[in-house]
Amino acid sequence: MAYDKSIAAFEEAYKVIPGGVDSPVRAFSGVEGTPPFIERGEGGYLFDIDGNRYIDYVQSWGPLIFGHCDAQIEASVIEAVKRGLSFGAPTTVETELAQEIVELFDSIDKVRFVSSGTEAVMSAIRLARGATGRDNILKFTGCYHGHSDSLLVEAGSGLATFGTPSSPGVPADLTKHTLLATYNDIESVQKCFAESPDDIACVIIEPIAGNMGLVPADEEFLKQLRIICTEHGALLIFDEVMSGFRASLTGAQGISSVKPDMVTLGKVIGAGMPVGAFGAKAKIMAHLSPEGPVYQAGTLSGNPVAMAAGLTSLKKLKANPELYVDFTAKATKLMDGFAKAAAAANLPLVTEVRGSMFGFFFSEKAVKNFDDALDNDSDTFAKFHKGMLDKGVYLACSSYETGFICTQISDEMIDETIEIAYEVMANIKG
Ligand SMILES: *Cc1c(COP(=O)(O)O)cnc(C)c1O
């Protein structure tokens, strides 16, 4: 494939945008080559400015569960645009979207909308601290919860790709309140609580981690986590910004029996528009301004155009719950295909699937936590990524990201992808 126009565009972008990108992982730093610049999407395909076509397994990093340019979502957005882009005043579409979410999630009585996953988690943490009157929070190594200061500690994907455990510009005075435990390791959690038994406001976790590759939490681990949080009066926050509406209609909560105290959402609820949300039982949400003293606000929060996109998307998902059976079947077929291709090329590969989410590591052993994930063969991944891209398959450009199936990925597209994977893997070995 020729990438001449994209390479030129990247050089131009580099002059005026740091690294040429508005979010670091887009820069292709962990893989070979430079990023294709996208002209448009159509269903399950992406088209770059050189005219190359790709099967899109990234889907804007998760939001596009109906693929690109879904007719109904597009129509509702255009209708909303015609009424005005933003009012900074209440609209009924916010209530409608809130009602859909409250109806779906047992753990949510009330929900507030913001404009990104980062904002959702940052606000949920403030609310947890405000509601409990405690400062410390506990997170897991390799889980990513957006780029707010308190959470930018050992945070997976973009940071793992760049080998930066945390970031300059984040005062140690802030991160000293962030305790770190190991994913799927309850003893590491017990240790944190032993050191800080009455000061932990909340434990935040991706119940299905998607930012160190796809690494689901064990059910028993989540159960123990629930018990410890309840014992110590710490709130359990499920960050389902990625897994929400992806792993199942209700995310990890549709798969696990464990119920959190608070939930953060994003990605799919905006269907490609900037939306995040955080919700909990009414008693916790009552601490939030203007009902309570914990401040949180946003000029564009609950933006009517973004709400319209999210509402249409959620209604479509709710009306077609069988979609998740299809997503799982397709993701499983894809991962089984990759596994067979790897075996044929004598490459070690481990795979995971949760609903429309899939992940794979060039690794000998199952991945249970971030250290396991770091053991993957990232050189082989880089070669695989480049080979697939050159043959028209757009995969996430880091071995620490999750892939996605959308309604517009057909069985034929998956067959084609597997065939290409056989070729590419065979070449890596040869
Ligand atoms: C993507 C993501 C975020 C951050 O969301 P943004 O919209 O990128 O700010 C937070 N938590 C999880 C689990 C995510 O996957």
Coordinates of C-alpha atoms and ligand atoms in Angstrom, one line a residue:
M1 CA 0.0 0.0 0.0
A2 CA 1.1 3.6 -0.7
Y3 CA 1.0 6.0 2.2
D4 CA 2.5 9.0 0.5
K5 CA -0.3 11.5 1.4
S6 CA -0.5 10.3 5.0
I7 CA 3.2 10.6 5.4
A8 CA 3.1 14.2 4.1
A9 CA 0.1 15.0 6.3
F10 CA 1.9 13.6 9.3
E11 CA 4.9 15.8 8.6
E12 CA 2.6 18.9 8.3
A13 CA 0.8 18.0 11.5
Y14 CA 4.1 17.5 13.3
K15 CA 4.9 21.2 12.8
V16 CA 1.8 22.5 14.6
I17 CA 0.6 19.6 16.9
P18 CA 2.9 17.9 19.4
G19 CA 3.9 14.6 17.9
G20 CA 1.4 15.3 15.1
V21 CA -1.5 13.9 17.1
D22 CA -4.1 14.9 19.6
S23 CA -3.8 11.7 21.6
P24 CA -0.5 9.9 22.0
V25 CA -1.4 6.4 21.0
R26 CA -2.5 7.5 17.6
A27 CA 1.2 8.3 16.7
F28 CA 2.1 4.6 15.9
S29 CA 5.1 5.0 18.2
G30 CA 4.9 1.3 19.4
V31 CA 4.6 -0.1 15.9
E32 CA 6.3 0.3 12.5
G33 CA 5.4 3.1 10.0
T34 CA 3.4 6.3 10.5
P35 CA -0.4 6.6 11.0
P36 CA -2.8 6.7 8.0
F37 CA -4.7 9.9 8.0
I38 CA -8.4 9.1 7.7
E39 CA -10.7 10.6 5.1
R40 CA -13.9 8.8 6.0
G41 CA -15.5 5.7 7.4
E42 CA -18.3 3.6 6.0
G43 CA -19.8 0.7 8.0
G44 CA -17.0 -1.5 9.0
Y45 CA -14.4 0.2 6.8
L46 CA -12.0 3.1 7.1
F47 CA -10.6 5.0 4.1
D48 CA -7.4 7.0 4.3
I49 CA -6.4 10.0 2.3
D50 CA -4.3 7.8 0.0
G51 CA -7.4 5.9 -1.0
N52 CA -6.5 2.8 1.0
R53 CA -9.4 0.8 2.5
Y54 CA -9.2 -1.0 5.9
I55 CA -11.4 -3.3 7.9
D56 CA -11.7 -1.3 11.1
Y57 CA -11.3 -3.1 14.3
V58 CA -10.5 0.0 16.3
Q59 CA -13.8 1.9 15.8
S60 CA -12.6 5.1 17.3
W61 CA -11.2 3.1 20.3
G62 CA -14.6 1.6 21.1
P63 CA -17.5 4.1 20.6
L64 CA -18.7 3.0 17.2
I65 CA -20.6 -0.2 18.0
F66 CA -22.8 0.3 14.9
G67 CA -19.8 1.2 12.8
H68 CA -19.3 4.3 10.8
C69 CA -22.2 6.5 9.5
D70 CA -25.0 4.5 10.9
A71 CA -28.1 6.0 9.2
Q72 CA -30.3 6.3 12.3
I73 CA -27.6 7.8 14.5
E74 CA -26.6 10.2 11.7
A75 CA -30.3 11.3 11.3
S76 CA -30.8 12.0 15.0
V77 CA -27.6 14.0 15.1
I78 CA -28.5 16.1 12.1
E79 CA -32.0 16.7 13.5
A80 CA -30.4 17.9 16.8
V81 CA -27.9 20.1 15.0
K82 CA -30.7 21.9 13.2
R83 CA -32.3 22.8 16.6
G84 CA -29.0 24.3 17.8
L85 CA -25.6 23.0 18.9
S86 CA -25.7 23.9 22.6
F87 CA -27.8 25.8 25.0
G88 CA -26.2 25.5 28.4
A89 CA -29.7 24.9 29.8
P90 CA -31.6 21.7 30.5
T91 CA -33.0 19.7 27.6
T92 CA -35.4 16.7 27.7
V93 CA -33.0 14.5 25.7
E94 CA -30.6 14.4 28.8
T95 CA -33.4 13.0 30.9
E96 CA -34.3 10.5 28.3
L97 CA -30.7 9.2 28.0
A98 CA -30.4 9.2 31.8
Q99 CA -33.7 7.1 32.1
E100 CA -32.3 4.6 29.6
I101 CA -29.1 4.2 31.7
V102 CA -30.9 4.0 35.1
E103 CA -33.3 1.4 33.7
L104 CA -30.4 -0.7 32.5
F105 CA -28.0 -0.6 35.5
D106 CA -29.2 -1.8 39.0
S107 CA -26.3 0.1 40.5
I108 CA -27.4 3.4 39.1
D109 CA -30.3 5.5 40.4
K110 CA -29.0 8.8 39.1
V111 CA -26.4 9.7 36.5
R112 CA -24.6 12.9 35.5
F113 CA -23.3 13.5 31.9
V114 CA -19.9 15.0 31.1
S115 CA -17.9 15.2 27.9
S116 CA -15.3 12.4 28.2
G117 CA -14.3 9.3 30.1
T118 CA -11.5 11.1 31.8
E119 CA -14.0 13.7 33.1
A120 CA -16.4 11.0 34.2
V121 CA -13.8 9.2 36.3
M122 CA -12.2 12.3 37.7
S123 CA -15.6 13.5 38.9
A124 CA -16.6 10.1 40.3
I125 CA -13.3 10.0 42.3
R126 CA -14.1 13.5 43.7
L127 CA -17.6 12.4 44.6
A128 CA -16.3 9.3 46.3
R129 CA -13.9 11.3 48.3
G130 CA -16.5 13.9 49.1
A131 CA -19.1 11.3 50.1
T132 CA -16.7 9.4 52.4
G133 CA -14.7 12.3 53.7
R134 CA -11.5 10.3 52.8
D135 CA -8.6 11.1 50.6
N136 CA -6.9 7.9 49.5
I137 CA -8.0 5.9 46.5
L138 CA -6.9 2.5 45.3
K139 CA -6.3 1.6 41.7
F140 CA -4.7 -1.4 39.9
T141 CA -1.5 -1.4 37.9
G142 CA -2.3 -1.4 34.2
C143 CA -5.8 -0.1 34.5
Y144 CA -6.4 3.2 32.7
H145 CA -8.9 5.6 34.0
G146 CA -8.2 8.7 31.9
H147 CA -5.5 11.2 32.3
S148 CA -6.5 13.2 35.4
D149 CA -3.7 13.7 37.9
S150 CA -4.7 11.3 40.7
L151 CA -5.1 8.4 38.2
L152 CA -2.1 8.8 36.1
V153 CA -0.1 6.2 38.0
E154 CA 0.9 2.9 36.3
A155 CA -1.9 3.3 33.8
G156 CA -1.5 1.0 30.9
S157 CA -1.8 1.4 27.1
G158 CA -0.5 4.8 25.9
L159 CA 1.8 5.0 28.9
A160 CA 2.9 1.4 28.7
T161 CA 3.7 1.9 25.0
F162 CA 5.9 4.8 25.9
G163 CA 7.4 3.1 28.9
T164 CA 6.4 6.0 31.1
P165 CA 5.1 4.8 34.5
S166 CA 3.5 8.1 35.3
S167 CA 3.9 11.6 34.0
P168 CA 6.0 14.7 34.8
G169 CA 3.6 17.5 35.8
V170 CA 1.7 15.3 38.3
P171 CA 2.7 16.4 41.8
A172 CA 3.8 13.6 44.1
D173 CA 1.7 15.3 46.7
L174 CA -1.3 14.2 44.7
T175 CA -0.3 10.7 43.7
K176 CA 0.7 9.8 47.3
H177 CA -3.0 9.4 47.9
T178 CA -3.2 6.8 45.1
L179 CA -2.5 3.3 46.3
L180 CA -1.6 0.6 43.8
A181 CA -2.5 -3.0 43.8
T182 CA -2.0 -5.9 41.4
Y183 CA -4.9 -6.9 39.1
N184 CA -6.4 -10.3 40.0
D185 CA -4.4 -10.4 43.2
I186 CA -6.6 -10.0 46.3
E187 CA -3.6 -10.2 48.7
S188 CA -2.2 -7.0 47.2
V189 CA -5.5 -5.3 48.0
Q190 CA -5.6 -6.7 51.5
K191 CA -2.1 -5.2 52.0
C192 CA -3.2 -1.7 51.0
F193 CA -6.2 -1.9 53.3
A194 CA -4.0 -3.1 56.1
E195 CA -1.8 -0.1 55.7
S196 CA -4.7 2.3 55.3
P197 CA -7.7 0.7 56.9
D198 CA -10.0 3.7 57.4
D199 CA -8.7 6.2 54.8
I200 CA -9.6 4.6 51.5
A201 CA -12.4 6.5 49.8
C202 CA -12.8 4.1 46.9
V203 CA -11.3 1.3 44.9
I204 CA -11.5 1.9 41.2
I205 CA -11.2 -1.0 38.7
E206 CA -11.8 -1.8 35.1
P207 CA -13.8 -5.0 35.8
I208 CA -12.8 -6.1 32.4
A209 CA -9.5 -4.4 31.8
G210 CA -9.1 -3.2 28.2
N211 CA -6.1 -0.9 28.5
M212 CA -3.4 -3.4 29.2
G213 CA -4.7 -5.5 26.4
L214 CA -7.9 -7.4 27.2
V215 CA -7.5 -8.8 30.7
P216 CA -10.8 -9.7 32.5
A217 CA -10.9 -9.8 36.3
D218 CA -11.6 -13.2 37.8
E219 CA -15.1 -13.5 39.3
E220 CA -13.7 -14.7 42.7
F221 CA -11.3 -11.7 42.8
L222 CA -14.2 -9.3 42.2
K223 CA -16.3 -11.0 44.9
Q224 CA -13.4 -10.6 47.4
L225 CA -12.9 -7.0 46.3
R226 CA -16.6 -6.3 47.0
I227 CA -16.4 -7.8 50.5
I228 CA -13.2 -5.8 51.4
C229 CA -14.7 -2.6 50.2
T230 CA -18.0 -3.1 52.2
E231 CA -16.0 -4.1 55.3
H232 CA -13.9 -0.9 55.2
G233 CA -16.6 1.5 54.0
A234 CA -14.8 2.1 50.7
L235 CA -16.8 2.7 47.6
L236 CA -16.3 0.2 44.7
I237 CA -16.2 2.0 41.4
F238 CA -16.5 0.0 38.2
D239 CA -14.9 2.0 35.4
E240 CA -16.9 0.7 32.5
V241 CA -16.0 3.5 30.1
M242 CA -14.8 0.8 27.7
S243 CA -16.6 -2.3 28.8
G244 CA -20.0 -0.6 29.2
F245 CA -22.3 -1.7 26.3
R246 CA -19.3 -3.5 24.8
A247 CA -18.8 -6.7 27.0
S248 CA -22.6 -7.0 27.3
L249 CA -25.5 -4.5 27.2
T250 CA -24.6 -3.7 30.8
G251 CA -20.9 -4.2 30.5
A252 CA -19.1 -6.3 33.1
Q253 CA -22.2 -6.0 35.3
G254 CA -24.1 -8.1 32.9
I255 CA -21.5 -10.9 33.3
S256 CA -20.3 -10.7 36.9
S257 CA -22.6 -11.1 39.9
V258 CA -20.6 -8.4 41.7
K259 CA -22.3 -4.9 41.9
P260 CA -20.3 -1.7 42.3
D261 CA -21.3 1.4 44.3
M262 CA -20.5 3.7 41.4
V263 CA -20.1 3.3 37.7
T264 CA -18.3 5.4 35.0
L265 CA -19.4 5.2 31.4
G266 CA -18.2 6.8 28.1
K267 CA -17.3 5.7 24.6
V268 CA -20.4 3.8 23.4
I269 CA -22.8 6.1 25.2
G270 CA -21.7 8.9 22.9
A271 CA -21.7 6.7 19.8
G272 CA -18.7 8.8 18.5
M273 CA -19.7 12.1 20.1
P274 CA -17.9 13.3 23.2
V275 CA -19.9 11.9 26.1
G276 CA -19.0 10.5 29.5
A277 CA -21.2 9.7 32.5
F278 CA -21.0 8.7 36.1
G279 CA -23.7 7.2 38.2
A280 CA -24.5 5.6 41.6
K281 CA -27.3 5.1 44.0
A282 CA -29.3 8.3 44.9
K283 CA -27.7 8.5 48.3
I284 CA -24.2 8.8 46.9
M285 CA -25.3 11.1 44.0
A286 CA -27.0 13.4 46.6
H287 CA -23.6 14.6 47.6
L288 CA -23.1 16.2 44.2
S289 CA -23.7 19.9 43.5
P290 CA -26.4 21.4 43.4
E291 CA -28.0 18.8 45.7
G292 CA -24.9 18.5 47.8
P293 CA -21.5 20.2 48.3
V294 CA -19.3 18.2 46.0
Y295 CA -18.6 20.5 43.0
Q296 CA -18.7 19.4 39.4
A297 CA -19.8 21.3 36.3
G298 CA -19.4 21.6 32.5
T299 CA -20.3 24.2 29.9
L300 CA -21.0 21.5 27.3
S301 CA -22.1 18.7 29.7
G302 CA -25.2 16.9 28.4
N303 CA -24.7 18.5 25.0
P304 CA -27.9 18.0 23.0
V305 CA -26.2 16.8 19.8
A306 CA -24.1 14.3 21.7
M307 CA -27.1 13.2 23.8
A308 CA -29.1 12.5 20.6
A309 CA -26.3 10.3 19.2
G310 CA -26.1 8.4 22.5
L311 CA -29.8 8.0 22.9
T312 CA -30.3 6.6 19.4
S313 CA -27.4 4.2 19.9
L314 CA -28.6 2.9 23.3
K315 CA -32.2 2.5 22.1
K316 CA -30.9 0.4 19.1
L317 CA -28.8 -1.8 21.4
K318 CA -31.6 -2.3 23.9
A319 CA -34.1 -3.2 21.1
N320 CA -31.6 -5.8 19.8
P321 CA -30.0 -7.6 22.7
E322 CA -29.2 -10.6 20.5
L323 CA -26.5 -8.4 18.9
Y324 CA -24.2 -9.4 21.8
V325 CA -24.5 -13.1 20.9
D326 CA -23.5 -12.2 17.4
F327 CA -20.6 -10.0 18.6
T328 CA -19.3 -12.8 20.8
A329 CA -19.5 -15.4 18.0
K330 CA -17.6 -13.1 15.6
A331 CA -15.0 -12.0 18.1
T332 CA -14.5 -15.7 19.1
K333 CA -14.2 -16.7 15.4
L334 CA -11.6 -14.0 14.8
M335 CA -9.5 -14.9 17.9
D336 CA -9.7 -18.7 17.1
G337 CA -8.5 -17.8 13.6
F338 CA -5.6 -15.8 14.9
A339 CA -4.7 -18.6 17.3
K340 CA -4.6 -21.2 14.5
A341 CA -2.6 -18.8 12.2
A342 CA -0.1 -18.3 15.1
A343 CA 0.1 -22.0 15.7
A344 CA 0.7 -22.7 12.0
A345 CA 3.6 -20.1 12.1
N346 CA 4.9 -21.5 15.4
L347 CA 4.2 -18.2 17.2
P348 CA 2.9 -18.2 20.8
L349 CA -0.4 -16.4 21.1
V350 CA -3.0 -16.1 23.9
T351 CA -6.5 -14.6 23.2
E352 CA -9.5 -13.3 25.1
V353 CA -13.0 -12.4 24.2
R354 CA -15.8 -10.5 26.1
G355 CA -18.8 -9.7 24.0
S356 CA -17.7 -7.3 21.2
M357 CA -14.2 -6.9 22.8
F358 CA -11.2 -9.1 21.8
G359 CA -7.6 -9.1 22.7
F360 CA -4.5 -11.1 21.9
F361 CA -0.9 -11.2 23.1
F362 CA 2.1 -12.8 21.5
S363 CA 2.9 -14.5 24.7
E364 CA 3.5 -18.1 26.0
K365 CA 1.2 -17.8 29.1
A366 CA -2.2 -16.5 30.0
V367 CA -2.2 -12.8 31.0
K368 CA -3.7 -12.1 34.4
N369 CA -2.1 -8.8 35.3
F370 CA 0.0 -5.9 34.0
D371 CA 3.4 -7.7 34.6
D372 CA 2.1 -10.7 32.6
A373 CA 1.0 -8.3 29.8
L374 CA 4.5 -6.6 29.7
D375 CA 6.0 -10.0 29.0
N376 CA 4.4 -10.1 25.5
D377 CA 6.6 -10.0 22.5
S378 CA 6.1 -6.5 21.3
D379 CA 8.5 -6.8 18.4
T380 CA 6.4 -9.6 16.9
F381 CA 3.3 -7.5 17.5
A382 CA 4.8 -4.5 15.7
K383 CA 5.6 -6.7 12.7
F384 CA 2.1 -8.3 12.8
H385 CA 0.5 -4.9 13.0
K386 CA 2.4 -3.5 10.0
G387 CA 1.7 -6.6 7.9
M388 CA -2.0 -6.5 8.6
L389 CA -2.2 -2.8 7.9
D390 CA -0.5 -3.2 4.6
K391 CA -3.1 -5.8 3.6
G392 CA -6.1 -3.6 4.7
V393 CA -6.7 -4.6 8.3
Y394 CA -6.7 -1.7 10.8
L395 CA -5.8 -3.0 14.3
A396 CA -5.0 -0.9 17.4
C397 CA -1.4 0.2 17.1
S398 CA -0.3 -1.1 20.5
S399 CA -0.3 -4.6 22.0
Y400 CA -1.9 -3.1 25.1
E401 CA -5.2 -2.1 23.5
T402 CA -8.4 -4.0 22.9
G403 CA -10.0 -4.7 19.5
F404 CA -13.7 -4.4 18.7
I405 CA -16.4 -6.0 16.6
C406 CA -19.3 -3.8 15.4
T407 CA -22.5 -4.6 13.7
Q408 CA -21.0 -3.8 10.3
I409 CA -18.2 -6.4 10.6
S410 CA -19.5 -9.4 8.6
D411 CA -18.5 -13.0 8.7
E412 CA -16.9 -12.5 5.3
M413 CA -14.8 -9.7 6.6
I414 CA -13.6 -11.9 9.5
D415 CA -12.8 -14.7 7.1
E416 CA -10.8 -12.3 5.0
T417 CA -9.0 -11.0 8.2
I418 CA -8.1 -14.5 9.3
E419 CA -6.7 -15.4 5.8
I420 CA -4.5 -12.3 5.9
A421 CA -3.4 -13.1 9.5
Y422 CA -2.2 -16.5 8.2
E423 CA -0.1 -14.9 5.5
V424 CA 1.3 -12.2 7.8
M425 CA 2.2 -14.5 10.6
A426 CA 3.9 -17.0 8.2
N427 CA 6.0 -14.1 7.0
I428 CA 7.0 -13.0 10.5
K429 CA 8.5 -16.4 11.2
G430 CA 10.1 -16.7 7.7
Ligands
LIG1 C1 -11.0 5.4 27.4 C2 -11.1 5.2 28.8 C3 -11.1 6.2 29.7 C4 -10.9 7.7 29.3 O1 -11.9 8.1 28.4 P1 -11.6 9.4 27.5 O2 -12.9 9.6 26.8 O3 -10.5 8.9 26.6 O4 -11.2 10.5 28.4 C5 -11.3 6.0 31.1 N1 -11.4 4.7 31.5 C6 -11.4 3.6 30.7 C7 -11.6 2.3 31.2 C8 -11.2 3.8 29.3 O5 -11.2 2.8 28.5

